[in-house]
mmCIF file of C-alpha atoms in Angstrom:
data_model
loop_
_atom_site.group_PDB
_atom_site.id
_atom_site.type_symbol
_atom_site.label_atom_id
_atom_site.label_comp_id
_atom_site.label_asym_id
_atom_site.label_seq_id
_atom_site.Cartn_x
_atom_site.Cartn_y
_atom_site.Cartn_z
ATOM 1 C CA UNK A 23 -27.494 -37.709 -79.929
ATOM 2 C CA UNK A 24 -29.253 -40.412 -77.639
ATOM 3 C CA UNK A 25 -29.934 -39.623 -73.984
ATOM 4 C CA UNK A 26 -27.429 -41.551 -72.642
ATOM 5 C CA UNK A 27 -24.925 -39.726 -74.936
ATOM 6 C CA UNK A 28 -26.288 -36.285 -73.863
ATOM 7 C CA UNK A 29 -25.423 -37.198 -70.172
ATOM 8 C CA UNK A 30 -22.059 -38.664 -70.685
ATOM 9 C CA UNK A 31 -21.295 -35.270 -72.349
ATOM 10 C CA UNK A 32 -22.836 -32.694 -69.575
ATOM 11 C CA UNK A 33 -20.937 -35.189 -67.099
ATOM 12 C CA UNK A 34 -17.454 -34.566 -69.027
ATOM 13 C CA UNK A 35 -18.362 -30.485 -68.978
ATOM 14 C CA UNK A 36 -19.016 -30.760 -65.125
ATOM 15 C CA UNK A 37 -15.419 -32.294 -64.550
ATOM 16 C CA UNK A 38 -13.913 -29.901 -66.698
ATOM 17 C CA UNK A 39 -15.339 -26.863 -65.021
ATOM 18 C CA UNK A 40 -14.732 -28.563 -61.344
ATOM 19 C CA UNK A 41 -11.070 -28.850 -62.503
ATOM 20 C CA UNK A 42 -10.772 -25.137 -63.672
ATOM 21 C CA UNK A 43 -12.567 -24.285 -60.603
ATOM 22 C CA UNK A 44 -9.791 -26.241 -57.991
ATOM 23 C CA UNK A 45 -6.836 -24.926 -60.540
ATOM 24 C CA UNK A 46 -7.991 -21.192 -60.377
ATOM 25 C CA UNK A 47 -8.273 -21.881 -56.378
ATOM 26 C CA UNK A 48 -4.889 -23.288 -55.905
ATOM 27 C CA UNK A 49 -3.212 -20.579 -57.892
ATOM 28 C CA UNK A 50 -4.440 -18.045 -56.200
ATOM 29 C CA UNK A 51 -3.502 -19.654 -52.581
ATOM 30 C CA UNK A 52 -0.134 -20.137 -53.979
ATOM 31 C CA UNK A 53 -0.104 -16.185 -55.360
ATOM 32 C CA UNK A 54 -0.727 -15.670 -51.060
ATOM 33 C CA UNK A 55 1.429 -17.469 -49.719
ATOM 34 C CA UNK A 56 4.396 -16.581 -51.870
ATOM 35 C CA UNK A 57 3.098 -12.746 -50.809
ATOM 36 C CA UNK A 58 2.746 -13.452 -47.319
ATOM 37 C CA UNK A 59 6.418 -16.052 -47.118
ATOM 38 C CA UNK A 60 8.116 -13.031 -49.289
ATOM 39 C CA UNK A 61 8.717 -15.196 -52.527
ATOM 40 C CA UNK A 62 7.878 -11.721 -54.006
ATOM 41 C CA UNK A 63 10.480 -8.899 -53.203
ATOM 42 C CA UNK A 64 9.441 -5.953 -51.588
ATOM 43 C CA UNK A 65 10.596 -2.805 -53.086
ATOM 44 C CA UNK A 66 13.672 -1.261 -51.588
ATOM 45 C CA UNK A 67 11.361 1.895 -50.653
ATOM 46 C CA UNK A 68 9.342 -0.373 -48.754
ATOM 47 C CA UNK A 69 12.263 -1.904 -46.503
ATOM 48 C CA UNK A 70 13.715 0.680 -45.696
ATOM 49 C CA UNK A 71 10.278 2.379 -44.470
ATOM 50 C CA UNK A 72 10.044 -0.943 -42.027
ATOM 51 C CA UNK A 73 13.303 -0.315 -40.972
ATOM 52 C CA UNK A 74 12.831 2.964 -39.515
ATOM 53 C CA UNK A 75 12.111 3.587 -35.774
ATOM 54 C CA UNK A 76 8.623 4.605 -34.616
ATOM 55 C CA UNK A 77 9.379 8.582 -33.526
ATOM 56 C CA UNK A 78 7.807 9.408 -30.192
ATOM 57 C CA UNK A 79 7.963 13.146 -29.659
ATOM 58 C CA UNK A 80 8.774 14.279 -26.147
ATOM 59 C CA UNK A 81 6.076 17.030 -25.674
ATOM 60 C CA UNK A 82 3.147 14.675 -27.564
ATOM 61 C CA UNK A 83 4.492 11.694 -24.762
ATOM 62 C CA UNK A 84 3.815 14.081 -22.115
ATOM 63 C CA UNK A 85 0.802 15.107 -23.081
ATOM 64 C CA UNK A 86 -0.139 12.259 -23.433
ATOM 65 C CA UNK A 87 0.423 11.050 -19.827
ATOM 66 C CA UNK A 88 -1.105 14.198 -18.214
ATOM 67 C CA UNK A 89 -4.150 13.808 -20.070
ATOM 68 C CA UNK A 90 -4.565 10.504 -18.436
ATOM 69 C CA UNK A 91 -3.384 11.886 -15.004
ATOM 70 C CA UNK A 92 -6.279 14.875 -15.606
ATOM 71 C CA UNK A 93 -8.680 11.487 -16.355
ATOM 72 C CA UNK A 94 -8.115 9.992 -13.038
ATOM 73 C CA UNK A 95 -6.292 6.989 -14.430
ATOM 74 C CA UNK A 96 -3.421 7.635 -12.550
ATOM 75 C CA UNK A 97 -1.513 4.328 -12.544
ATOM 76 C CA UNK A 98 -1.750 4.456 -15.960
ATOM 77 C CA UNK A 99 -0.076 7.860 -15.967
ATOM 78 C CA UNK A 100 2.620 7.173 -13.528
ATOM 79 C CA UNK A 101 3.490 4.642 -16.485
ATOM 80 C CA UNK A 102 3.722 6.913 -18.928
ATOM 81 C CA UNK A 103 5.578 9.565 -16.957
ATOM 82 C CA UNK A 104 8.067 6.680 -16.122
ATOM 83 C CA UNK A 105 8.117 6.042 -20.171
ATOM 84 C CA UNK A 106 9.030 9.723 -20.680
ATOM 85 C CA UNK A 107 12.110 9.670 -18.588
ATOM 86 C CA UNK A 108 13.445 6.500 -19.674
ATOM 87 C CA UNK A 109 12.732 7.660 -23.202
ATOM 88 C CA UNK A 110 14.184 11.182 -22.886
ATOM 89 C CA UNK A 111 15.675 11.087 -19.786
ATOM 90 C CA UNK A 112 18.061 14.325 -20.721
ATOM 91 C CA UNK A 113 14.865 16.186 -21.114
ATOM 92 C CA UNK A 114 14.452 19.464 -19.681
ATOM 93 C CA UNK A 115 11.033 18.291 -18.015
ATOM 94 C CA UNK A 116 12.267 14.729 -17.313
ATOM 95 C CA UNK A 117 12.268 15.582 -13.227
ATOM 96 C CA UNK A 118 8.599 16.897 -13.993
ATOM 97 C CA UNK A 119 7.891 14.198 -15.253
ATOM 98 C CA UNK A 120 9.623 12.002 -12.206
ATOM 99 C CA UNK A 121 7.785 14.647 -9.478
ATOM 100 C CA UNK A 122 4.189 13.920 -11.842
ATOM 101 C CA UNK A 123 4.761 10.415 -11.112
ATOM 102 C CA UNK A 124 4.806 10.440 -7.830
ATOM 103 C CA UNK A 125 1.903 12.246 -7.597
ATOM 104 C CA UNK A 126 -0.031 10.361 -9.887
ATOM 105 C CA UNK A 127 0.931 7.015 -7.507
ATOM 106 C CA UNK A 128 -0.054 8.997 -4.593
ATOM 107 C CA UNK A 129 -3.415 9.902 -6.223
ATOM 108 C CA UNK A 130 -3.989 6.298 -6.800
ATOM 109 C CA UNK A 131 -3.495 5.480 -2.676
ATOM 110 C CA UNK A 132 -0.317 3.902 -4.178
ATOM 111 C CA UNK A 133 2.553 5.328 -1.266
ATOM 112 C CA UNK A 134 5.387 3.063 -1.612
ATOM 113 C CA UNK A 135 5.761 3.592 -5.195
ATOM 114 C CA UNK A 136 4.765 7.399 -4.884
ATOM 115 C CA UNK A 137 7.623 7.520 -1.671
ATOM 116 C CA UNK A 138 10.238 5.902 -4.808
ATOM 117 C CA UNK A 139 9.725 7.925 -7.153
ATOM 118 C CA UNK A 140 10.162 11.365 -4.800
ATOM 119 C CA UNK A 141 13.263 9.883 -3.818
ATOM 120 C CA UNK A 142 14.178 9.538 -7.389
ATOM 121 C CA UNK A 143 13.344 12.715 -8.512
ATOM 122 C CA UNK A 144 14.871 14.176 -5.322
ATOM 123 C CA UNK A 145 18.510 12.147 -6.234
ATOM 124 C CA UNK A 146 18.332 12.193 -9.948
ATOM 125 C CA UNK A 147 18.562 16.292 -9.862
ATOM 126 C CA UNK A 148 19.186 17.498 -6.946
ATOM 127 C CA UNK A 149 19.957 20.606 -8.516
ATOM 128 C CA UNK A 150 16.771 21.510 -9.481
ATOM 129 C CA UNK A 151 13.784 22.878 -7.374
ATOM 130 C CA UNK A 152 13.372 19.535 -5.285
ATOM 131 C CA UNK A 153 11.346 21.468 -2.502
ATOM 132 C CA UNK A 154 7.677 20.216 -4.119
ATOM 133 C CA UNK A 155 9.134 16.787 -3.824
ATOM 134 C CA UNK A 156 10.292 16.646 -0.985
ATOM 135 C CA UNK A 157 6.637 17.777 0.437
ATOM 136 C CA UNK A 158 5.530 15.381 -1.040
ATOM 137 C CA UNK A 159 7.362 13.006 0.413
ATOM 138 C CA UNK A 160 6.958 13.724 3.771
ATOM 139 C CA UNK A 161 2.656 13.691 2.336
ATOM 140 C CA UNK A 162 3.562 9.670 1.427
ATOM 141 C CA UNK A 163 5.543 8.861 4.880
ATOM 142 C CA UNK A 164 2.680 10.204 6.780
ATOM 143 C CA UNK A 165 0.120 8.050 4.640
ATOM 144 C CA UNK A 166 2.340 5.253 5.220
ATOM 145 C CA UNK A 167 2.139 6.295 9.118
ATOM 146 C CA UNK A 168 5.909 6.682 9.399
ATOM 147 C CA UNK A 169 5.780 10.458 11.245
ATOM 148 C CA UNK A 170 8.958 10.517 12.640
ATOM 149 C CA UNK A 171 10.393 10.030 9.273
ATOM 150 C CA UNK A 172 8.435 12.050 7.945
ATOM 151 C CA UNK A 173 8.765 15.208 10.235
ATOM 152 C CA UNK A 174 12.803 14.100 9.033
ATOM 153 C CA UNK A 175 11.737 15.276 5.696
ATOM 154 C CA UNK A 176 10.621 17.976 6.388
ATOM 155 C CA UNK A 177 13.975 19.422 8.862
ATOM 156 C CA UNK A 178 15.676 18.216 5.815
ATOM 157 C CA UNK A 179 13.616 20.885 3.653
ATOM 158 C CA UNK A 180 13.571 24.108 5.642
ATOM 159 C CA UNK A 181 17.293 22.808 6.164
ATOM 160 C CA UNK A 182 17.128 23.902 2.306
ATOM 161 C CA UNK A 183 15.942 27.033 2.810
ATOM 162 C CA UNK A 184 13.124 27.669 0.307
ATOM 163 C CA UNK A 185 11.123 29.850 -0.691
ATOM 164 C CA UNK A 186 8.418 31.737 2.083
ATOM 165 C CA UNK A 187 5.885 30.224 0.833
ATOM 166 C CA UNK A 188 7.064 26.280 0.892
ATOM 167 C CA UNK A 189 8.936 26.809 4.116
ATOM 168 C CA UNK A 190 4.820 27.893 5.865
ATOM 169 C CA UNK A 191 3.269 24.784 3.966
ATOM 170 C CA UNK A 192 6.193 22.750 5.297
ATOM 171 C CA UNK A 193 5.946 24.231 9.118
ATOM 172 C CA UNK A 194 2.271 23.992 8.788
ATOM 173 C CA UNK A 195 2.312 19.900 7.818
ATOM 174 C CA UNK A 196 4.656 19.227 10.484
ATOM 175 C CA UNK A 197 2.306 21.051 12.415
ATOM 176 C CA UNK A 198 -0.280 18.970 11.794
ATOM 177 C CA UNK A 199 2.048 15.120 11.984
ATOM 178 C CA UNK A 200 2.762 16.965 15.591
ATOM 179 C CA UNK A 201 -1.694 16.866 15.800
ATOM 180 C CA UNK A 202 -1.803 13.310 14.853
ATOM 181 C CA UNK A 203 0.249 12.279 17.131
ATOM 182 C CA UNK A 204 -0.360 14.120 20.351
ATOM 183 C CA UNK A 205 2.242 16.145 20.896
ATOM 184 C CA UNK A 206 0.659 19.511 21.872
ATOM 185 C CA UNK A 207 3.468 21.828 22.326
ATOM 186 C CA UNK A 208 5.645 20.775 19.513
ATOM 187 C CA UNK A 209 2.551 21.555 17.232
ATOM 188 C CA UNK A 210 2.394 25.078 18.785
ATOM 189 C CA UNK A 211 5.695 26.115 18.344
ATOM 190 C CA UNK A 212 6.194 24.753 14.570
ATOM 191 C CA UNK A 213 2.844 26.944 13.968
ATOM 192 C CA UNK A 214 3.891 29.812 15.837
ATOM 193 C CA UNK A 215 7.215 29.521 13.097
ATOM 194 C CA UNK A 216 5.312 30.419 10.115
ATOM 195 C CA UNK A 217 5.164 34.090 8.378
ATOM 196 C CA UNK A 218 2.557 36.557 8.569
ATOM 197 C CA UNK A 219 1.214 36.030 5.204
ATOM 198 C CA UNK A 220 1.074 32.587 5.842
ATOM 199 C CA UNK A 221 -0.331 32.627 9.448
ATOM 200 C CA UNK A 222 -3.721 34.394 7.604
ATOM 201 C CA UNK A 223 -3.243 31.611 4.704
ATOM 202 C CA UNK A 224 -3.744 28.503 7.157
ATOM 203 C CA UNK A 225 -6.170 30.710 9.875
ATOM 204 C CA UNK A 226 -3.664 30.036 12.082
ATOM 205 C CA UNK A 227 -4.432 32.100 14.691
ATOM 206 C CA UNK A 228 -7.721 30.402 15.090
ATOM 207 C CA UNK A 229 -5.999 26.759 14.958
ATOM 208 C CA UNK A 230 -3.685 28.017 17.653
ATOM 209 C CA UNK A 231 -6.741 28.959 19.524
ATOM 210 C CA UNK A 232 -8.193 25.454 19.456
ATOM 211 C CA UNK A 233 -5.079 23.363 20.720
ATOM 212 C CA UNK A 234 -5.363 26.090 23.541
ATOM 213 C CA UNK A 235 -8.396 23.681 25.052
ATOM 214 C CA UNK A 236 -6.088 20.415 24.448
ATOM 215 C CA UNK A 237 -6.050 20.853 28.551
ATOM 216 C CA UNK A 238 -9.796 19.757 28.069
ATOM 217 C CA UNK A 239 -9.032 16.628 27.128
ATOM 218 C CA UNK A 240 -10.707 13.924 29.106
ATOM 219 C CA UNK A 241 -7.172 11.685 30.154
ATOM 220 C CA UNK A 242 -7.456 8.705 32.579
ATOM 221 C CA UNK A 243 -4.637 8.192 34.764
ATOM 222 C CA UNK A 244 -3.305 4.324 33.922
ATOM 223 C CA UNK A 245 -1.458 3.947 37.372
ATOM 224 C CA UNK A 246 -4.285 5.050 39.410
ATOM 225 C CA UNK A 247 -6.855 2.799 37.238
ATOM 226 C CA UNK A 248 -4.303 -0.115 37.983
ATOM 227 C CA UNK A 249 -3.671 -0.057 41.918
ATOM 228 C CA UNK A 250 -7.807 0.837 41.916
ATOM 229 C CA UNK A 251 -7.746 -2.648 39.929
ATOM 230 C CA UNK A 252 -6.678 -4.244 43.365
ATOM 231 C CA UNK A 253 -10.307 -4.380 44.343
ATOM 232 C CA UNK A 254 -11.873 -6.256 41.166
ATOM 233 C CA UNK A 255 -13.991 -4.072 38.801
ATOM 234 C CA UNK A 256 -13.196 -0.902 40.489
ATOM 235 C CA UNK A 257 -10.405 0.081 37.987
ATOM 236 C CA UNK A 258 -13.181 -0.680 34.821
ATOM 237 C CA UNK A 259 -15.299 1.942 36.814
ATOM 238 C CA UNK A 260 -13.046 4.344 36.767
ATOM 239 C CA UNK A 261 -12.456 4.149 33.086
ATOM 240 C CA UNK A 262 -16.424 3.798 32.161
ATOM 241 C CA UNK A 263 -16.400 0.418 31.438
ATOM 242 C CA UNK A 264 -19.163 -0.851 33.548
ATOM 243 C CA UNK A 265 -20.127 -3.949 31.800
ATOM 244 C CA UNK A 266 -16.221 -5.428 32.079
ATOM 245 C CA UNK A 267 -16.103 -3.776 35.792
ATOM 246 C CA UNK A 268 -18.949 -6.582 36.652
ATOM 247 C CA UNK A 269 -17.720 -9.458 34.694
ATOM 248 C CA UNK A 270 -14.125 -8.702 36.558
ATOM 249 C CA UNK A 271 -15.593 -8.457 39.583
ATOM 250 C CA UNK A 272 -17.797 -11.724 40.105
ATOM 251 C CA UNK A 273 -15.583 -13.687 38.017
ATOM 252 C CA UNK A 274 -12.597 -13.174 40.910
ATOM 253 C CA UNK A 275 -15.229 -13.180 43.222
ATOM 254 C CA UNK A 276 -16.308 -16.622 42.103
ATOM 255 C CA UNK A 277 -12.818 -18.249 41.328
ATOM 256 C CA UNK A 278 -11.626 -17.607 44.830
ATOM 257 C CA UNK A 279 -15.010 -18.654 46.850
ATOM 258 C CA UNK A 280 -14.500 -21.473 44.884
ATOM 259 C CA UNK A 281 -11.110 -22.004 45.846
ATOM 260 C CA UNK A 282 -12.083 -21.444 49.330
ATOM 261 C CA UNK A 283 -14.707 -24.074 49.310
ATOM 262 C CA UNK A 284 -12.444 -26.652 48.069
ATOM 263 C CA UNK A 285 -9.528 -26.180 50.589
ATOM 264 C CA UNK A 286 -12.175 -26.041 53.656
ATOM 265 C CA UNK A 287 -13.780 -29.427 52.012
ATOM 266 C CA UNK A 288 -10.480 -30.772 51.934
ATOM 267 C CA UNK A 289 -9.704 -30.920 48.598
ATOM 268 C CA UNK A 290 -5.701 -29.100 47.995
ATOM 269 C CA UNK A 291 -5.751 -30.224 44.615
ATOM 270 C CA UNK A 292 -8.979 -29.208 43.298
ATOM 271 C CA UNK A 293 -8.290 -25.868 45.770
ATOM 272 C CA UNK A 294 -4.761 -25.377 43.941
ATOM 273 C CA UNK A 295 -6.177 -25.819 40.771
ATOM 274 C CA UNK A 296 -8.670 -23.097 41.505
ATOM 275 C CA UNK A 297 -6.170 -20.766 43.188
ATOM 276 C CA UNK A 298 -4.497 -20.804 40.189
ATOM 277 C CA UNK A 299 -7.323 -19.963 38.250
ATOM 278 C CA UNK A 300 -8.197 -16.723 40.533
ATOM 279 C CA UNK A 301 -4.849 -15.189 40.335
ATOM 280 C CA UNK A 302 -4.592 -15.164 36.397
ATOM 281 C CA UNK A 303 -8.384 -13.886 36.546
ATOM 282 C CA UNK A 304 -7.224 -11.334 38.830
ATOM 283 C CA UNK A 305 -3.571 -10.236 37.393
ATOM 284 C CA UNK A 306 -5.533 -10.012 33.837
ATOM 285 C CA UNK A 307 -8.311 -7.734 35.700
ATOM 286 C CA UNK A 308 -5.375 -5.401 36.427
ATOM 287 C CA UNK A 309 -3.866 -5.588 33.344
ATOM 288 C CA UNK A 310 -6.971 -4.855 31.468
ATOM 289 C CA UNK A 311 -7.687 -1.822 34.278
ATOM 290 C CA UNK A 312 -4.557 -0.603 32.901
ATOM 291 C CA UNK A 313 -5.169 -1.421 28.634
ATOM 292 C CA UNK A 314 -9.097 0.698 29.310
ATOM 293 C CA UNK A 315 -6.972 3.746 30.271
ATOM 294 C CA UNK A 316 -5.065 3.949 27.615
ATOM 295 C CA UNK A 317 -7.639 3.327 25.122
ATOM 296 C CA UNK A 318 -9.733 5.557 26.767
ATOM 297 C CA UNK A 319 -7.039 8.410 26.266
ATOM 298 C CA UNK A 320 -6.779 7.289 22.979
ATOM 299 C CA UNK A 321 -10.452 7.712 22.198
ATOM 300 C CA UNK A 322 -10.390 11.166 23.953
ATOM 301 C CA UNK A 323 -7.294 12.245 21.491
ATOM 302 C CA UNK A 324 -8.971 10.871 18.074
ATOM 303 C CA UNK A 325 -12.091 12.641 19.249
ATOM 304 C CA UNK A 326 -9.965 15.731 19.293
ATOM 305 C CA UNK A 327 -8.369 15.296 17.047
ATOM 306 C CA UNK A 328 -11.134 14.699 13.984
ATOM 307 C CA UNK A 329 -13.301 17.903 15.408
ATOM 308 C CA UNK A 330 -10.271 19.903 14.613
ATOM 309 C CA UNK A 331 -9.709 18.221 10.789
ATOM 310 C CA UNK A 332 -13.792 18.935 10.697
ATOM 311 C CA UNK A 333 -13.275 22.621 11.904
ATOM 312 C CA UNK A 334 -10.292 22.960 9.471
ATOM 313 C CA UNK A 335 -11.389 20.823 6.447
ATOM 314 C CA UNK A 336 -8.543 18.614 6.960
ATOM 315 C CA UNK A 337 -9.209 15.381 4.406
ATOM 316 C CA UNK A 338 -8.893 11.926 6.178
ATOM 317 C CA UNK A 339 -6.435 8.923 4.545
ATOM 318 C CA UNK A 340 -7.097 6.529 6.861
ATOM 319 C CA UNK A 341 -8.254 5.459 10.512
ATOM 320 C CA UNK A 342 -6.095 5.900 13.586
ATOM 321 C CA UNK A 343 -2.839 4.584 14.345
ATOM 322 C CA UNK A 344 -2.588 1.875 16.698
ATOM 323 C CA UNK A 345 1.200 3.499 17.937
ATOM 324 C CA UNK A 346 -0.200 7.140 18.564
ATOM 325 C CA UNK A 347 -3.092 9.160 19.205
ATOM 326 C CA UNK A 348 -3.539 10.628 15.634
ATOM 327 C CA UNK A 349 -5.199 9.667 12.033
ATOM 328 C CA UNK A 350 -3.240 10.531 9.093
ATOM 329 C CA UNK A 351 -3.856 13.143 7.060
ATOM 330 C CA UNK A 352 -3.256 14.855 3.112
ATOM 331 C CA UNK A 353 -3.799 17.782 1.806
ATOM 332 C CA UNK A 354 -4.624 19.036 -1.923
ATOM 333 C CA UNK A 355 -1.492 19.881 -4.192
#
């Protein structure tokens, strides 16, 4: 065979091998496509297995949600507890799941969601022991600065006459809400209604003794501050705001002196304008003095309340409420 013939034969073999490879690849591709598109029917057993719903065991679902809560993954835990309630609304642990969802939201700082979950637990299953739900609801309301609503919730709880330990806890929390808002007599009244066992548990005698010193809190009379401010700066001196007093005195003195000089130099228009400015400074000085007295009183009450919290290990949630003299608190479960 010549050299040219050998090259032709080799080329033909390469073409045949390439054709055979392409045919095999095509057959494999068709086979895979046929399987994926259902060209080959599945067995009836496989169809039945695929159609069966995946079973969710209530105990395992609850345990999973609780494990997330224990791991401090509170948002996820709340979602899983709510999933339990959705899947098993008639289960014996549905109420516990609702309450745990509320606790998870509360621990995660989602107080609005925790409030909704507490109300759900109370309204959906009123025949259950909802005392813990009421206590948690009141804590959520305290965290949201809804002090009066929290007291109403505690009153509703006490009217249901729960166990003595629950009543003591509700009264103790109520007393702290009154302390938060600097309502000392009401706080003492609520503390006095706690049972002997609860008085020992919550150190009521020490707390009552501490509250007896509220008359030593330094307060400033807002009306007196306003009257003193008739002399520019005197009201601020009364509330220990010396720099503000100095500024108020010089601004008012300068504005009225400038108005006097304008009138004295036959410039009535300028004098009138300066008089208006001076009157604004003067009235602002009086208003600021009264406001300074209120701020001084809030700071004094806040300092006293914070000292109580440190002495009785009450954990803070938020800063001072601008509408009261208190600071929000929470208690461990």
